[in-house]
Amino acid sequence: MNEKYFPTEIEERQQQRWAEAKVFEANVDEAKPHFYCLEMLPYPSGRIHMGHVRNYSIGDALSAYKRMNGFNVLHPMGWDAFGMPAENAAIKNNSRPDTWTFENIDTMRAQLQRVGFSYDWRREIASCTPEYYRWNQWFFIQMFKKGLLYRKNATVNWCVKCNTSLANEQAEGGFCWRHEDTPVELRELEQWFIRVSKYADQLLDDLDTLEGGWPERVLTMQRNWIGRSRGAEVDFSLKGIGGLQNAFVLGQMSIEEKWQVDVRIFTTRIDTIFGASCMIVAPEHPLIDKWLEFATKAEWPEKDQATIDKLKAFVEKQRATSKEDRIAEGTEKEGVNTGLFAINPFNGVKLPIWTANFVLTGYGTGAIMAVPAHDERDFEFCKKYDLPIVRVIKNADTTDADDAPVEVPFTAKDESGTLINSGEWSGKTVPEAIAAMTAKAEAGSFGTAQTNFKIRDWGVSRQRAWGTPLPFIHCATCGIVPVPEDQLPVELPKDLNFNTQGAPLAEHTGFVNVNCPTCGNAARRDTDTMDTFVDSSWYYFRYVDPHNTELPFDPKVAAYWTPVDQYIGGIEHAVLHLIYTRLWTKIQRDLGLITFDEPVKKLLTQGMVCLATARCEEHDWLNPTEVLDGKCKFCGRTAQIGRTEKMSKSKKNTIDPDEMINTFGADTVRLFMLFAAPPEKDLEWDDSAVEGASRYLNRVWRIVHKWHQKSAECGVRSAECEFSADARALRRKTHQTIQRISNDIGQRMNFNTGVAALMELTNAIYDFDKKIDESNVGDMFVLKEALESLVKMLAPYTPHIAEELWAALGHNDFIVIASWPVFDAELAKADELEIPVQINGKMSGRVIVAAEIDDEALKQAVLGDDKIKAKIGERQIVKTIVVPKRLVNIVAK
RNA sequence: GCCGGGGUGGCGGAAUUGGUAGACGCAACGGACUUAAAAUCCGUUGGAGCUACGCUCCGUGCGGGUUCGAGUCCCGCCCUCGGCACCA
């Protein structure tokens, strides 16, 4: 053993030993409990960053801990390898996306291996290989057959920078998720969709089963995103109004061959229908177009040209405004009266039909009834346009009269409200009325219970070339024909021309032209590719059986390993990836591949790695290496230190993992990452604290170096010797530490407090080192036990140094798969206890008592203590509270 | 506005079921070793006060409450981070 700690040297050596002995390769073994530890796979952008290192250090520590505790641990890694940067690089370098991607993968794999993560590299996958993406295609064909995949013409979100369409989730707030400053455009395209709507209820309801295993905020975000609202649709008739409208409706009748023309609204508050003061339809509602068309041509005495003109102008203006602008914060509600009326089916009241900016097409039916007394938006609108406000729900604790003017709408939807002014329904509670009135609407065929979701079907078509080709053929005779499964994969051509304004795949005639599998006539392949979120929706199932050529994975093998026991990754995937992958799991279940509903038992969302930003007036953002003594190294101006933010290339506040490993070694970097903050919190990079981690490892190295020879030679077992008080104290500390760490890592996943415990144990060993009697076998045994336990418990954090020290302590086996130290409760118990004593709840002293003291004896010991007696003085003891073996509180007056 | 997380020393953070607040580390200061430096080791380090080698008081965002006892529980606020936001 070298006297000094040279991290890079031992790290290389140990990594080689592990690889040669294949210690991290995991295979199905029914006799052993299994644990699937998964970290989110990276996009191969070029180099590993600190965020990856943190994510994977957490997963690796947990994996190691589980392995040492007898679990068969599956810990794989792969590459989310399709995506746009590869195409951009191909265009820029006039090369190919696969070349760029595989070079990056090689670089990043080498970087990860240098950190020494315990992956079973035999299971590595890259989603851009035909061996992988053929199964994307296979899934699509199965979904197509089951009606879960369909094509429709849709207005899609289009990003001009990506030159492709985006899913709704990727275009939140009207901007591209990859280009935060690029507003999405709307384009009309025929697209493939996955029928998420069929699973919307399950996606929402099954979140309850994840309670406790997933962070609450992720569950909340998903619930918001899915956005279920239960309500009813109700038809308001346009018939029987008379005059011009009657002619309009009759005109509709001949066109639609319908006996009645209705405006169908969606409401969650059918109970408030007696309070409706008008109907409001979205400016895009088909009724508006029909009405304008009719009214423009109509020649009737009561035709109101001013209303028609106003309506036309308003509708045109609204349609020219994007949805985002229309509902942007602070936008005032605006509307116009259409001049039409509809009949409230519950009370026969004639209501004017308006159109307004805040009623949106695409949700519900695009039409509402406005109930100002019990909805804030409707209140604001009706107040502005002077529409009647009728109270129909009475708040349980209001003193207002039933016909008192409404100052603030009452919107609660629970038993706290009772119906008033609602005919036969008056007196019912809100929930009762909702149920009864929905039933009434259904019975009368003018309405139905209806559940709406905010979540939409998943648009999966992308007009990109570096993605999975959609395995479908468009035939003039047979329509859309799936590629026969024995012809999969449909491979991406290697010779695509990226130097084009159009779509490289569509311009590749060798790819496009194909014969129809059904009729044999000339046909065209689909030239879109799949959203890359498809790849990551099921990748971790492929890890369990990565080389299967018959199926995506063998269901029997998956039954052993999955679901994932622990998933670790960034919060940024809370809705996108983590909803898609839950959806995919349910689809796989319905395809018979697996039998469970949810793919991930426990989810940890780790915090970001942050660093203060620095900026120079002339040279813009500065990397920490470009700031010397607070000044820009290029021009000497004072660098402006900005706020601490997530490390990012654009703000240059990054630290390169390779450089840190060169300086300190991988173990130090890992130790720092796990010690500086609990995993779910943001972590600020701190050079001094990194040095502290390095200093600690050196400290461990020195004490092991001092004793490793003698420890290896010590063959004593505990029963054979007497222990001094100091030795017993160290043993106690050793066993207490084992207990603490097992809880910190195994139960709480608080790696930071685990490190603190190890540091305390190390400090205790140094203390003992000062007092040790080398000739005393008891002392030597206790030291050996402490050192070996310490080194073992370091293994999840810093595996290389642990492995090296383990060997130095005389062991030939691998510490990374050795058994976790066993905690002995007897040995962890203290000989004597220091019991804090309070008088009236205030700290007033301590007494030292035997560990096995009972409550009465403890009480007597406290009351007999001179110092305590003096403090109580003349006061009368009212009562004494004894918390067994922890505390005594004396209440004195 | 709604939902969720958080607010503890100079800093990162600890306190697991209501029971010694500030573990562990960073920074800082003092000392030892050294020709010197680095490294290492030892000590001090929440605030205020005192008749200072010990003791008293205050102290976990603010104001109340429950309790023998509250960083922890309850009520009402403030601030902050994140998500959602005319979704009928």
Coordinates of N, CA, C and O (backbone and C1' of nucleotides) in Angstrom, one line a residue, chain A residues 333 358 372 375-382 409, chain B residues 86-88:
Chain A
K333 N -62.2 40.7 -20.4 CA -63.2 39.9 -21.1 C -63.9 40.8 -22.1 O -64.3 41.9 -21.7
F358 N -63.0 34.8 -24.0 CA -62.5 33.9 -23.0 C -63.1 32.5 -23.1 O -62.7 31.6 -22.4
P372 N -73.5 34.1 -13.6 CA -72.6 35.1 -12.9 C -72.6 35.0 -11.4 O -71.6 35.3 -10.8
D375 N -69.9 31.9 -10.6 CA -68.6 31.7 -11.4 C -68.0 33.1 -11.6 O -68.6 34.0 -12.0
E376 N -66.7 33.2 -11.2 CA -66.0 34.4 -11.2 C -65.9 35.1 -12.6 O -66.1 36.3 -12.8
R377 N -65.6 34.2 -13.6 CA -65.4 34.7 -15.0 C -66.8 35.2 -15.5 O -66.9 36.3 -16.1
D378 N -67.8 34.4 -15.3 CA -69.1 34.8 -15.7 C -69.6 36.1 -15.0 O -70.2 37.0 -15.6
F379 N -69.2 36.2 -13.7 CA -69.6 37.4 -13.0 C -69.0 38.6 -13.6 O -69.7 39.6 -13.8
E380 N -67.7 38.5 -13.9 CA -67.0 39.7 -14.4 C -67.6 40.1 -15.8 O -67.8 41.3 -16.1
F381 N -67.9 39.1 -16.6 CA -68.5 39.3 -17.9 C -69.9 39.9 -17.8 O -70.2 40.9 -18.5
C382 N -70.7 39.3 -17.0 CA -72.1 39.8 -17.0 C -72.2 41.2 -16.3 O -73.1 42.0 -16.7
P409 N -69.2 36.3 -6.3 CA -69.8 35.0 -6.6 C -69.4 33.9 -5.6 O -68.3 33.9 -5.1
Chain B
rC86 P -55.5 30.4 -18.6 O5' -57.0 30.7 -19.1 C5' -58.0 29.8 -18.6 C4' -59.0 30.6 -17.7 C3' -60.4 30.3 -18.1 O3' -61.2 30.1 -16.9 C1' -60.0 32.6 -18.0
rC87 P -61.0 28.8 -16.0 O5' -61.1 27.6 -17.0 C5' -62.4 27.1 -17.4 C4' -62.3 25.7 -17.8 C3' -61.6 24.8 -16.7 O3' -62.2 23.5 -16.7 C1' -60.5 24.6 -18.8
rA88 P -63.1 23.1 -15.7 O5' -64.4 24.1 -15.6 C5' -65.6 23.7 -16.1 C4' -66.4 24.9 -16.3 C3' -67.7 24.6 -17.1 O3' -68.7 24.1 -16.4 C1' -66.6 26.5 -18.1

